[in-house]
Amino acid sequence: MRIEANYIKAVQFIKSAASHGAQLAVLPEYHLTNWIPDDPEFGNLCAQWETYLDRYRALAREHDICIVPGTIVERHEDAETKERKLVNVAYFIDNKGEILGRYQKKNLWHPERPHLTSSTHFPHEVIKTPFGPVGLLICWDLAFPEAFRELITAGAKMIIIPTFWTLTDASPYALSVNPNSEALFLSSVTTARAYENTCAIVFVNAGGPAGSPNSNYAGLSRVTVPFLGAQGKETKECSEEGMSVVDVDMRLVEEAEANYKVREDLGREDWHYLYRRRAGTGGRGKL
């Protein structure tokens, strides 16, 4: 839980991305603290969340780059009861350092549930960004197509997913059948979500230390778009930490919708599944 060292490493990646012309930098879930909730110091580190959020805002202004700083676990205390709770939050920070949107993780992975508070029934909200309408999800949300449907029916064209997903999240039985079953899950589902929702998926997962290809980290960070599939040659098939700069042509999303008409069907008054029906706009950007 080397929070300051992890922050410094994240800054190096963001500065490198900006120097390569990237307009948006995305970090993984739990990138500052890792996920060690039973450690006595974990809660105290999470109490520093606002300090690091402010530092990311300043970094975005300094380097003229939008940032989704993975997730930041926040510790909050009720003013009356003094009860403490932890929430896992992703932010979208624009290149002026303004917070355009915030999402608190809804679908908690089973080991997280004793420690984190879910956003439960709060609706998924679409964020107006320089790249068009964007949705934020976190890690295990990937397994729930309902979350994606709610976002795209509200107009999202790009969905960003900071993640901390390891190869050992599979059960012993699954690992005995296929040691790479979680990698199969991630590669298959990110592609499926891009196609079935005619959207771009920005999936950024934690990778293992450089030079440790046999760690339990899954990595596989990628941008997935209809017609082309996974993009990001430096990281899309890699389990080690690293960085890909991907030029995302949002015309692919529009052409996919013209071809498959998923949003059109979802927006029909006589559509036979119940989803929220709202519209949005598109854009183009380099990630």
PDB file of C-alpha atoms in Angstrom:
ATOM      1  CA  MET A   1       0.000   0.000   0.000  1.00  0.00           C
ATOM      2  CA  ARG A   2       2.662   2.487  -1.051  1.00  0.00           C
ATOM      3  CA  ILE A   3       0.155   5.203  -1.845  1.00  0.00           C
ATOM      4  CA  GLU A   4       2.632   8.001  -2.601  1.00  0.00           C
ATOM      5  CA  ALA A   5       4.927   5.766  -4.678  1.00  0.00           C
ATOM      6  CA  ASN A   6       1.908   4.507  -6.622  1.00  0.00           C
ATOM      7  CA  TYR A   7       0.776   8.067  -7.218  1.00  0.00           C
ATOM      8  CA  ILE A   8       4.213   9.062  -8.512  1.00  0.00           C
ATOM      9  CA  LYS A   9       4.200   6.105 -10.913  1.00  0.00           C
ATOM     10  CA  ALA A  10       0.711   7.091 -12.125  1.00  0.00           C
ATOM     11  CA  VAL A  11       1.916  10.647 -12.725  1.00  0.00           C
ATOM     12  CA  GLN A  12       4.774   9.344 -14.850  1.00  0.00           C
ATOM     13  CA  PHE A  13       2.348   7.390 -17.032  1.00  0.00           C
ATOM     14  CA  ILE A  14       0.022  10.382 -17.390  1.00  0.00           C
ATOM     15  CA  LYS A  15       2.870  12.726 -18.325  1.00  0.00           C
ATOM     16  CA  SER A  16       4.096  10.203 -20.883  1.00  0.00           C
ATOM     17  CA  ALA A  17       0.597   9.870 -22.344  1.00  0.00           C
ATOM     18  CA  ALA A  18       0.277  13.661 -22.627  1.00  0.00           C
ATOM     19  CA  SER A  19       3.660  13.886 -24.346  1.00  0.00           C
ATOM     20  CA  HIS A  20       2.398  11.369 -26.931  1.00  0.00           C
ATOM     21  CA  GLY A  21      -0.601  13.567 -27.707  1.00  0.00           C
ATOM     22  CA  ALA A  22      -3.191  11.700 -25.664  1.00  0.00           C
ATOM     23  CA  GLN A  23      -6.247  13.713 -24.694  1.00  0.00           C
ATOM     24  CA  LEU A  24      -7.494  11.279 -22.055  1.00  0.00           C
ATOM     25  CA  ALA A  25      -5.556   9.139 -19.560  1.00  0.00           C
ATOM     26  CA  VAL A  26      -7.244   6.304 -17.660  1.00  0.00           C
ATOM     27  CA  LEU A  27      -5.779   4.431 -14.674  1.00  0.00           C
ATOM     28  CA  PRO A  28      -6.843   1.096 -13.101  1.00  0.00           C
ATOM     29  CA  GLU A  29      -9.071   0.488 -10.112  1.00  0.00           C
ATOM     30  CA  TYR A  30      -7.348   0.578  -6.688  1.00  0.00           C
ATOM     31  CA  HIS A  31      -4.201   1.979  -8.309  1.00  0.00           C
ATOM     32  CA  LEU A  32      -3.246   3.994  -5.211  1.00  0.00           C
ATOM     33  CA  THR A  33      -3.905   1.561  -2.363  1.00  0.00           C
ATOM     34  CA  ASN A  34      -4.232  -1.874  -3.939  1.00  0.00           C
ATOM     35  CA  TRP A  35      -7.055  -3.932  -2.406  1.00  0.00           C
ATOM     36  CA  ILE A  36      -5.972  -4.957   1.102  1.00  0.00           C
ATOM     37  CA  PRO A  37      -9.015  -3.987   3.208  1.00  0.00           C
ATOM     38  CA  ASP A  38      -8.051  -6.067   6.241  1.00  0.00           C
ATOM     39  CA  ASP A  39      -4.789  -4.190   6.708  1.00  0.00           C
ATOM     40  CA  PRO A  40      -5.122  -1.846   9.730  1.00  0.00           C
ATOM     41  CA  GLU A  41      -3.746   1.066   7.706  1.00  0.00           C
ATOM     42  CA  PHE A  42      -6.089   0.676   4.734  1.00  0.00           C
ATOM     43  CA  GLY A  43      -8.838   2.883   6.158  1.00  0.00           C
ATOM     44  CA  ASN A  44      -6.389   5.614   7.119  1.00  0.00           C
ATOM     45  CA  LEU A  45      -4.989   5.707   3.591  1.00  0.00           C
ATOM     46  CA  CYS A  46      -8.512   5.955   2.188  1.00  0.00           C
ATOM     47  CA  ALA A  47      -9.070   9.018   4.370  1.00  0.00           C
ATOM     48  CA  GLN A  48      -6.526  10.839   2.176  1.00  0.00           C
ATOM     49  CA  TRP A  49      -8.710  10.508  -0.935  1.00  0.00           C
ATOM     50  CA  GLU A  50      -9.419  14.223  -1.356  1.00  0.00           C
ATOM     51  CA  THR A  51      -5.722  15.111  -1.313  1.00  0.00           C
ATOM     52  CA  TYR A  52      -5.007  12.810  -4.246  1.00  0.00           C
ATOM     53  CA  LEU A  53      -8.128  13.826  -6.158  1.00  0.00           C
ATOM     54  CA  ASP A  54      -7.009  17.452  -5.937  1.00  0.00           C
ATOM     55  CA  ARG A  55      -3.528  16.502  -7.117  1.00  0.00           C
ATOM     56  CA  TYR A  56      -4.983  14.747 -10.162  1.00  0.00           C
ATOM     57  CA  ARG A  57      -7.072  17.833 -10.918  1.00  0.00           C
ATOM     58  CA  ALA A  58      -3.947  19.994 -10.825  1.00  0.00           C
ATOM     59  CA  LEU A  59      -2.106  17.483 -13.020  1.00  0.00           C
ATOM     60  CA  ALA A  60      -4.905  17.599 -15.611  1.00  0.00           C
ATOM     61  CA  ARG A  61      -4.654  21.402 -15.751  1.00  0.00           C
ATOM     62  CA  GLU A  62      -0.877  21.380 -15.945  1.00  0.00           C
ATOM     63  CA  HIS A  63      -0.691  18.910 -18.837  1.00  0.00           C
ATOM     64  CA  ASP A  64      -3.932  19.839 -20.633  1.00  0.00           C
ATOM     65  CA  ILE A  65      -5.259  16.272 -20.465  1.00  0.00           C
ATOM     66  CA  CYS A  66      -8.492  14.708 -19.236  1.00  0.00           C
ATOM     67  CA  ILE A  67      -7.976  12.081 -16.536  1.00  0.00           C
ATOM     68  CA  VAL A  68     -10.018   9.223 -15.143  1.00  0.00           C
ATOM     69  CA  PRO A  69      -7.785   8.420 -12.142  1.00  0.00           C
ATOM     70  CA  GLY A  70      -8.836   4.794 -11.904  1.00  0.00           C
ATOM     71  CA  THR A  71     -10.805   4.500  -8.714  1.00  0.00           C
ATOM     72  CA  ILE A  72     -10.099   6.140  -5.400  1.00  0.00           C
ATOM     73  CA  VAL A  73     -11.414   4.479  -2.252  1.00  0.00           C
ATOM     74  CA  GLU A  74     -12.893   7.166  -0.016  1.00  0.00           C
ATOM     75  CA  ARG A  75     -13.519   6.971   3.716  1.00  0.00           C
ATOM     76  CA  HIS A  76     -16.484   8.996   4.918  1.00  0.00           C
ATOM     77  CA  GLU A  77     -17.765   9.519   8.444  1.00  0.00           C
ATOM     78  CA  ASP A  78     -21.343  10.342   9.419  1.00  0.00           C
ATOM     79  CA  ALA A  79     -21.319  13.631  11.331  1.00  0.00           C
ATOM     80  CA  GLU A  80     -23.913  12.453  13.849  1.00  0.00           C
ATOM     81  CA  THR A  81     -23.341   8.726  14.296  1.00  0.00           C
ATOM     82  CA  LYS A  82     -19.578   8.812  13.585  1.00  0.00           C
ATOM     83  CA  GLU A  83     -20.113   5.651  11.558  1.00  0.00           C
ATOM     84  CA  ARG A  84     -17.446   5.207   8.894  1.00  0.00           C
ATOM     85  CA  LYS A  85     -17.932   3.765   5.432  1.00  0.00           C
ATOM     86  CA  LEU A  86     -15.748   3.135   2.402  1.00  0.00           C
ATOM     87  CA  VAL A  87     -16.883   3.845  -1.159  1.00  0.00           C
ATOM     88  CA  ASN A  88     -15.041   3.037  -4.383  1.00  0.00           C
ATOM     89  CA  VAL A  89     -15.303   5.966  -6.789  1.00  0.00           C
ATOM     90  CA  ALA A  90     -14.265   6.829 -10.347  1.00  0.00           C
ATOM     91  CA  TYR A  91     -14.065  10.475 -11.470  1.00  0.00           C
ATOM     92  CA  PHE A  92     -13.916  12.121 -14.875  1.00  0.00           C
ATOM     93  CA  ILE A  93     -11.631  15.170 -14.696  1.00  0.00           C
ATOM     94  CA  ASP A  94     -11.424  17.431 -17.739  1.00  0.00           C
ATOM     95  CA  ASN A  95      -8.285  19.148 -19.058  1.00  0.00           C
ATOM     96  CA  LYS A  96      -9.141  22.277 -17.029  1.00  0.00           C
ATOM     97  CA  GLY A  97      -9.091  20.277 -13.820  1.00  0.00           C
ATOM     98  CA  GLU A  98     -12.874  20.354 -13.411  1.00  0.00           C
ATOM     99  CA  ILE A  99     -14.743  17.274 -12.196  1.00  0.00           C
ATOM    100  CA  LEU A 100     -17.342  16.527 -14.861  1.00  0.00           C
ATOM    101  CA  GLY A 101     -18.749  13.388 -13.271  1.00  0.00           C
ATOM    102  CA  ARG A 102     -18.449  10.820 -10.515  1.00  0.00           C
ATOM    103  CA  TYR A 103     -19.517   7.184 -10.223  1.00  0.00           C
ATOM    104  CA  GLN A 104     -19.652   5.049  -7.075  1.00  0.00           C
ATOM    105  CA  LYS A 105     -19.245   1.329  -7.754  1.00  0.00           C
ATOM    106  CA  LYS A 106     -22.596  -0.424  -7.803  1.00  0.00           C
ATOM    107  CA  ASN A 107     -21.956  -4.127  -8.456  1.00  0.00           C
ATOM    108  CA  LEU A 108     -19.509  -5.156  -5.758  1.00  0.00           C
ATOM    109  CA  TRP A 109     -17.390  -8.286  -6.167  1.00  0.00           C
ATOM    110  CA  HIS A 110     -18.264 -10.749  -3.410  1.00  0.00           C
ATOM    111  CA  PRO A 111     -15.120 -10.203  -1.267  1.00  0.00           C
ATOM    112  CA  GLU A 112     -15.703  -6.415  -1.424  1.00  0.00           C
ATOM    113  CA  ARG A 113     -19.165  -6.510   0.098  1.00  0.00           C
ATOM    114  CA  PRO A 114     -18.121  -6.672   3.777  1.00  0.00           C
ATOM    115  CA  HIS A 115     -15.986  -3.552   3.260  1.00  0.00           C
ATOM    116  CA  LEU A 116     -17.508  -1.256   0.615  1.00  0.00           C
ATOM    117  CA  THR A 117     -20.841   0.525   0.309  1.00  0.00           C
ATOM    118  CA  SER A 118     -22.585   0.135  -3.059  1.00  0.00           C
ATOM    119  CA  SER A 119     -24.437   2.916  -4.890  1.00  0.00           C
ATOM    120  CA  THR A 120     -27.347   0.412  -5.074  1.00  0.00           C
ATOM    121  CA  HIS A 121     -30.385   1.993  -6.742  1.00  0.00           C
ATOM    122  CA  PHE A 122     -28.874   5.306  -7.823  1.00  0.00           C
ATOM    123  CA  PRO A 123     -29.151   5.461 -11.634  1.00  0.00           C
ATOM    124  CA  HIS A 124     -26.133   5.256 -13.906  1.00  0.00           C
ATOM    125  CA  GLU A 125     -25.463   8.772 -15.196  1.00  0.00           C
ATOM    126  CA  VAL A 126     -23.962   9.887 -18.485  1.00  0.00           C
ATOM    127  CA  ILE A 127     -21.244  12.548 -18.380  1.00  0.00           C
ATOM    128  CA  LYS A 128     -20.908  15.301 -20.985  1.00  0.00           C
ATOM    129  CA  THR A 129     -17.217  15.349 -21.951  1.00  0.00           C
ATOM    130  CA  PRO A 130     -15.008  16.751 -24.732  1.00  0.00           C
ATOM    131  CA  PHE A 131     -15.314  13.304 -26.382  1.00  0.00           C
ATOM    132  CA  GLY A 132     -19.102  13.189 -26.303  1.00  0.00           C
ATOM    133  CA  PRO A 133     -21.328  11.395 -23.779  1.00  0.00           C
ATOM    134  CA  VAL A 134     -19.370   9.015 -21.551  1.00  0.00           C
ATOM    135  CA  GLY A 135     -20.389   6.466 -18.944  1.00  0.00           C
ATOM    136  CA  LEU A 136     -18.271   5.204 -16.063  1.00  0.00           C
ATOM    137  CA  LEU A 137     -18.377   1.649 -14.722  1.00  0.00           C
ATOM    138  CA  ILE A 138     -15.986  -0.216 -12.431  1.00  0.00           C
ATOM    139  CA  CYS A 139     -14.607  -3.773 -12.684  1.00  0.00           C
ATOM    140  CA  TRP A 140     -17.342  -6.282 -11.775  1.00  0.00           C
ATOM    141  CA  ASP A 141     -19.939  -4.008 -13.416  1.00  0.00           C
ATOM    142  CA  LEU A 142     -18.566  -5.519 -16.640  1.00  0.00           C
ATOM    143  CA  ALA A 143     -20.507  -8.708 -15.872  1.00  0.00           C
ATOM    144  CA  PHE A 144     -23.873  -6.931 -15.892  1.00  0.00           C
ATOM    145  CA  PRO A 145     -25.233  -5.971 -19.332  1.00  0.00           C
ATOM    146  CA  GLU A 146     -27.992  -4.020 -17.573  1.00  0.00           C
ATOM    147  CA  ALA A 147     -25.462  -1.381 -16.526  1.00  0.00           C
ATOM    148  CA  PHE A 148     -24.370  -0.861 -20.134  1.00  0.00           C
ATOM    149  CA  ARG A 149     -27.955  -0.753 -21.391  1.00  0.00           C
ATOM    150  CA  GLU A 150     -28.844   1.911 -18.848  1.00  0.00           C
ATOM    151  CA  LEU A 151     -25.897   4.038 -19.952  1.00  0.00           C
ATOM    152  CA  ILE A 152     -26.393   3.724 -23.698  1.00  0.00           C
ATOM    153  CA  THR A 153     -30.128   4.365 -23.498  1.00  0.00           C
ATOM    154  CA  ALA A 154     -29.147   7.561 -21.672  1.00  0.00           C
ATOM    155  CA  GLY A 155     -26.911   8.453 -24.641  1.00  0.00           C
ATOM    156  CA  ALA A 156     -23.426   7.174 -23.739  1.00  0.00           C
ATOM    157  CA  LYS A 157     -21.196   6.407 -26.737  1.00  0.00           C
ATOM    158  CA  MET A 158     -18.063   5.543 -24.745  1.00  0.00           C
ATOM    159  CA  ILE A 159     -17.901   3.558 -21.501  1.00  0.00           C
ATOM    160  CA  ILE A 160     -14.761   3.700 -19.359  1.00  0.00           C
ATOM    161  CA  ILE A 161     -14.081   0.817 -16.947  1.00  0.00           C
ATOM    162  CA  PRO A 162     -11.204   1.056 -14.418  1.00  0.00           C
ATOM    163  CA  THR A 163     -10.618  -2.487 -13.165  1.00  0.00           C
ATOM    164  CA  PHE A 164      -8.684  -4.641 -10.692  1.00  0.00           C
ATOM    165  CA  TRP A 165      -9.289  -8.151 -12.016  1.00  0.00           C
ATOM    166  CA  THR A 166      -6.861 -11.022 -11.446  1.00  0.00           C
ATOM    167  CA  LEU A 167      -6.461 -14.445 -13.006  1.00  0.00           C
ATOM    168  CA  THR A 168      -7.181 -16.039  -9.613  1.00  0.00           C
ATOM    169  CA  ASP A 169     -10.633 -14.480  -9.311  1.00  0.00           C
ATOM    170  CA  ALA A 170     -11.815 -17.749 -10.890  1.00  0.00           C
ATOM    171  CA  SER A 171     -12.813 -20.651  -8.646  1.00  0.00           C
ATOM    172  CA  PRO A 172     -10.469 -23.630  -8.130  1.00  0.00           C
ATOM    173  CA  TYR A 173     -12.698 -25.658 -10.438  1.00  0.00           C
ATOM    174  CA  ALA A 174     -12.549 -23.027 -13.178  1.00  0.00           C
ATOM    175  CA  LEU A 175      -8.765 -22.821 -12.877  1.00  0.00           C
ATOM    176  CA  SER A 176      -8.479 -26.609 -13.093  1.00  0.00           C
ATOM    177  CA  VAL A 177     -10.449 -26.538 -16.340  1.00  0.00           C
ATOM    178  CA  ASN A 178      -8.733 -23.475 -17.795  1.00  0.00           C
ATOM    179  CA  PRO A 179      -6.013 -21.522 -15.933  1.00  0.00           C
ATOM    180  CA  ASN A 180      -6.713 -18.573 -18.248  1.00  0.00           C
ATOM    181  CA  SER A 181     -10.475 -18.591 -17.802  1.00  0.00           C
ATOM    182  CA  GLU A 182     -10.544 -15.040 -16.419  1.00  0.00           C
ATOM    183  CA  ALA A 183      -8.522 -13.737 -19.382  1.00  0.00           C
ATOM    184  CA  LEU A 184     -11.047 -15.453 -21.656  1.00  0.00           C
ATOM    185  CA  PHE A 185     -13.861 -13.781 -19.722  1.00  0.00           C
ATOM    186  CA  LEU A 186     -12.323 -10.314 -20.081  1.00  0.00           C
ATOM    187  CA  SER A 187     -11.378 -10.531 -23.741  1.00  0.00           C
ATOM    188  CA  SER A 188     -14.738 -12.030 -24.726  1.00  0.00           C
ATOM    189  CA  VAL A 189     -17.002  -9.757 -22.720  1.00  0.00           C
ATOM    190  CA  THR A 190     -15.279  -6.468 -23.581  1.00  0.00           C
ATOM    191  CA  THR A 191     -15.715  -7.284 -27.269  1.00  0.00           C
ATOM    192  CA  ALA A 192     -19.311  -8.388 -26.786  1.00  0.00           C
ATOM    193  CA  ARG A 193     -20.213  -5.224 -24.868  1.00  0.00           C
ATOM    194  CA  ALA A 194     -18.816  -2.997 -27.648  1.00  0.00           C
ATOM    195  CA  TYR A 195     -20.846  -4.803 -30.302  1.00  0.00           C
ATOM    196  CA  GLU A 196     -24.104  -5.289 -28.427  1.00  0.00           C
ATOM    197  CA  ASN A 197     -24.192  -1.650 -27.308  1.00  0.00           C
ATOM    198  CA  THR A 198     -22.623  -0.029 -30.422  1.00  0.00           C
ATOM    199  CA  CYS A 199     -20.176   1.833 -28.202  1.00  0.00           C
ATOM    200  CA  ALA A 200     -16.465   2.145 -27.450  1.00  0.00           C
ATOM    201  CA  ILE A 201     -15.204   0.336 -24.337  1.00  0.00           C
ATOM    202  CA  VAL A 202     -12.136   1.703 -22.537  1.00  0.00           C
ATOM    203  CA  PHE A 203     -11.088  -1.157 -20.268  1.00  0.00           C
ATOM    204  CA  VAL A 204      -8.077  -0.425 -18.030  1.00  0.00           C
ATOM    205  CA  ASN A 205      -7.036  -3.256 -15.726  1.00  0.00           C
ATOM    206  CA  ALA A 206      -4.223  -3.541 -13.188  1.00  0.00           C
ATOM    207  CA  GLY A 207      -1.087  -5.220 -14.499  1.00  0.00           C
ATOM    208  CA  GLY A 208       1.698  -6.949 -12.629  1.00  0.00           C
ATOM    209  CA  PRO A 209       5.181  -5.530 -12.103  1.00  0.00           C
ATOM    210  CA  ALA A 210       7.319  -5.272 -15.223  1.00  0.00           C
ATOM    211  CA  GLY A 211       9.383  -8.422 -15.711  1.00  0.00           C
ATOM    212  CA  SER A 212       6.829 -10.621 -13.923  1.00  0.00           C
ATOM    213  CA  PRO A 213       4.809 -12.194 -16.750  1.00  0.00           C
ATOM    214  CA  ASN A 214       3.693 -15.083 -14.535  1.00  0.00           C
ATOM    215  CA  SER A 215       2.022 -12.990 -11.826  1.00  0.00           C
ATOM    216  CA  ASN A 216      -1.678 -13.386 -11.058  1.00  0.00           C
ATOM    217  CA  TYR A 217      -2.506  -9.988 -12.540  1.00  0.00           C
ATOM    218  CA  ALA A 218      -4.664 -10.235 -15.644  1.00  0.00           C
ATOM    219  CA  GLY A 219      -3.863  -6.897 -17.315  1.00  0.00           C
ATOM    220  CA  LEU A 220      -5.255  -6.975 -20.887  1.00  0.00           C
ATOM    221  CA  SER A 221      -6.015  -3.238 -20.900  1.00  0.00           C
ATOM    222  CA  ARG A 222      -7.580  -2.259 -24.200  1.00  0.00           C
ATOM    223  CA  VAL A 223      -9.955  -0.030 -26.093  1.00  0.00           C
ATOM    224  CA  THR A 224     -12.578  -2.192 -27.788  1.00  0.00           C
ATOM    225  CA  VAL A 225     -14.666  -0.888 -30.668  1.00  0.00           C
ATOM    226  CA  PRO A 226     -17.144  -2.479 -33.059  1.00  0.00           C
ATOM    227  CA  PHE A 227     -15.732  -3.938 -36.294  1.00  0.00           C
ATOM    228  CA  LEU A 228     -12.100  -3.798 -35.073  1.00  0.00           C
ATOM    229  CA  GLY A 229     -12.262  -5.390 -31.634  1.00  0.00           C
ATOM    230  CA  ALA A 230      -9.455  -4.842 -29.117  1.00  0.00           C
ATOM    231  CA  GLN A 231      -6.993  -1.988 -29.707  1.00  0.00           C
ATOM    232  CA  GLY A 232      -3.847  -1.080 -27.762  1.00  0.00           C
ATOM    233  CA  LYS A 233      -1.002  -3.258 -28.952  1.00  0.00           C
ATOM    234  CA  GLU A 234       1.281  -2.611 -25.972  1.00  0.00           C
ATOM    235  CA  THR A 235      -1.226  -3.825 -23.357  1.00  0.00           C
ATOM    236  CA  LYS A 236      -4.178  -5.681 -24.910  1.00  0.00           C
ATOM    237  CA  GLU A 237      -2.509  -9.102 -24.648  1.00  0.00           C
ATOM    238  CA  CYS A 238      -0.174  -8.290 -21.766  1.00  0.00           C
ATOM    239  CA  SER A 239      -0.471  -8.999 -18.031  1.00  0.00           C
ATOM    240  CA  GLU A 240       2.283  -6.543 -17.006  1.00  0.00           C
ATOM    241  CA  GLU A 241       1.748  -2.878 -16.238  1.00  0.00           C
ATOM    242  CA  GLY A 242       2.287  -0.576 -19.169  1.00  0.00           C
ATOM    243  CA  MET A 243       0.637   1.982 -21.412  1.00  0.00           C
ATOM    244  CA  SER A 244      -1.038   2.057 -24.812  1.00  0.00           C
ATOM    245  CA  VAL A 245      -1.960   5.230 -26.684  1.00  0.00           C
ATOM    246  CA  VAL A 246      -4.966   4.516 -28.904  1.00  0.00           C
ATOM    247  CA  ASP A 247      -6.505   6.762 -31.542  1.00  0.00           C
ATOM    248  CA  VAL A 248     -10.245   6.158 -31.205  1.00  0.00           C
ATOM    249  CA  ASP A 249     -12.350   6.957 -34.254  1.00  0.00           C
ATOM    250  CA  MET A 250     -15.906   7.383 -32.967  1.00  0.00           C
ATOM    251  CA  ARG A 251     -17.188   7.015 -36.519  1.00  0.00           C
ATOM    252  CA  LEU A 252     -16.875   3.279 -35.865  1.00  0.00           C
ATOM    253  CA  VAL A 253     -19.526   3.622 -33.173  1.00  0.00           C
ATOM    254  CA  GLU A 254     -21.856   5.567 -35.462  1.00  0.00           C
ATOM    255  CA  GLU A 255     -21.381   3.115 -38.328  1.00  0.00           C
ATOM    256  CA  ALA A 256     -22.015   0.188 -35.986  1.00  0.00           C
ATOM    257  CA  GLU A 257     -25.282   1.772 -34.897  1.00  0.00           C
ATOM    258  CA  ALA A 258     -26.249   2.431 -38.516  1.00  0.00           C
ATOM    259  CA  ASN A 259     -25.597  -1.248 -39.217  1.00  0.00           C
ATOM    260  CA  TYR A 260     -27.103  -2.921 -36.131  1.00  0.00           C
ATOM    261  CA  LYS A 261     -29.629  -0.243 -35.017  1.00  0.00           C
ATOM    262  CA  VAL A 262     -29.379  -1.297 -31.371  1.00  0.00           C
ATOM    263  CA  ARG A 263     -30.033   2.200 -30.004  1.00  0.00           C
ATOM    264  CA  GLU A 264     -32.807   2.728 -32.488  1.00  0.00           C
ATOM    265  CA  ASP A 265     -34.587  -0.380 -31.260  1.00  0.00           C
ATOM    266  CA  LEU A 266     -34.051   0.531 -27.617  1.00  0.00           C
ATOM    267  CA  GLY A 267     -35.560   3.955 -28.264  1.00  0.00           C
ATOM    268  CA  ARG A 268     -38.805   2.672 -29.788  1.00  0.00           C
ATOM    269  CA  GLU A 269     -41.953   3.330 -27.772  1.00  0.00           C
ATOM    270  CA  ASP A 270     -43.116  -0.219 -28.436  1.00  0.00           C
ATOM    271  CA  TRP A 271     -39.781  -1.817 -27.482  1.00  0.00           C
ATOM    272  CA  HIS A 272     -40.444  -4.969 -25.489  1.00  0.00           C
ATOM    273  CA  TYR A 273     -37.730  -4.523 -22.835  1.00  0.00           C
ATOM    274  CA  LEU A 274     -37.924  -1.741 -20.262  1.00  0.00           C
ATOM    275  CA  TYR A 275     -34.954   0.636 -20.360  1.00  0.00           C
ATOM    276  CA  ARG A 276     -34.649   4.364 -19.858  1.00  0.00           C
ATOM    277  CA  ARG A 277     -34.888   6.180 -23.194  1.00  0.00           C
ATOM    278  CA  ARG A 278     -32.765   9.259 -23.694  1.00  0.00           C
ATOM    279  CA  ALA A 279     -30.447  10.512 -26.454  1.00  0.00           C
ATOM    280  CA  GLY A 280     -26.874  11.875 -26.706  1.00  0.00           C
ATOM    281  CA  THR A 281     -24.171  13.053 -29.116  1.00  0.00           C
ATOM    282  CA  GLY A 282     -20.806  11.767 -30.351  1.00  0.00           C
ATOM    283  CA  GLY A 283     -17.184  12.868 -30.677  1.00  0.00           C
ATOM    284  CA  ARG A 284     -13.628  11.756 -31.436  1.00  0.00           C
ATOM    285  CA  GLY A 285     -10.540  11.661 -29.273  1.00  0.00           C
ATOM    286  CA  LYS A 286      -7.166  10.050 -28.700  1.00  0.00           C
ATOM    287  CA  LEU A 287      -6.763   8.034 -25.497  1.00  0.00           C
TER     288      LEU A 287
END
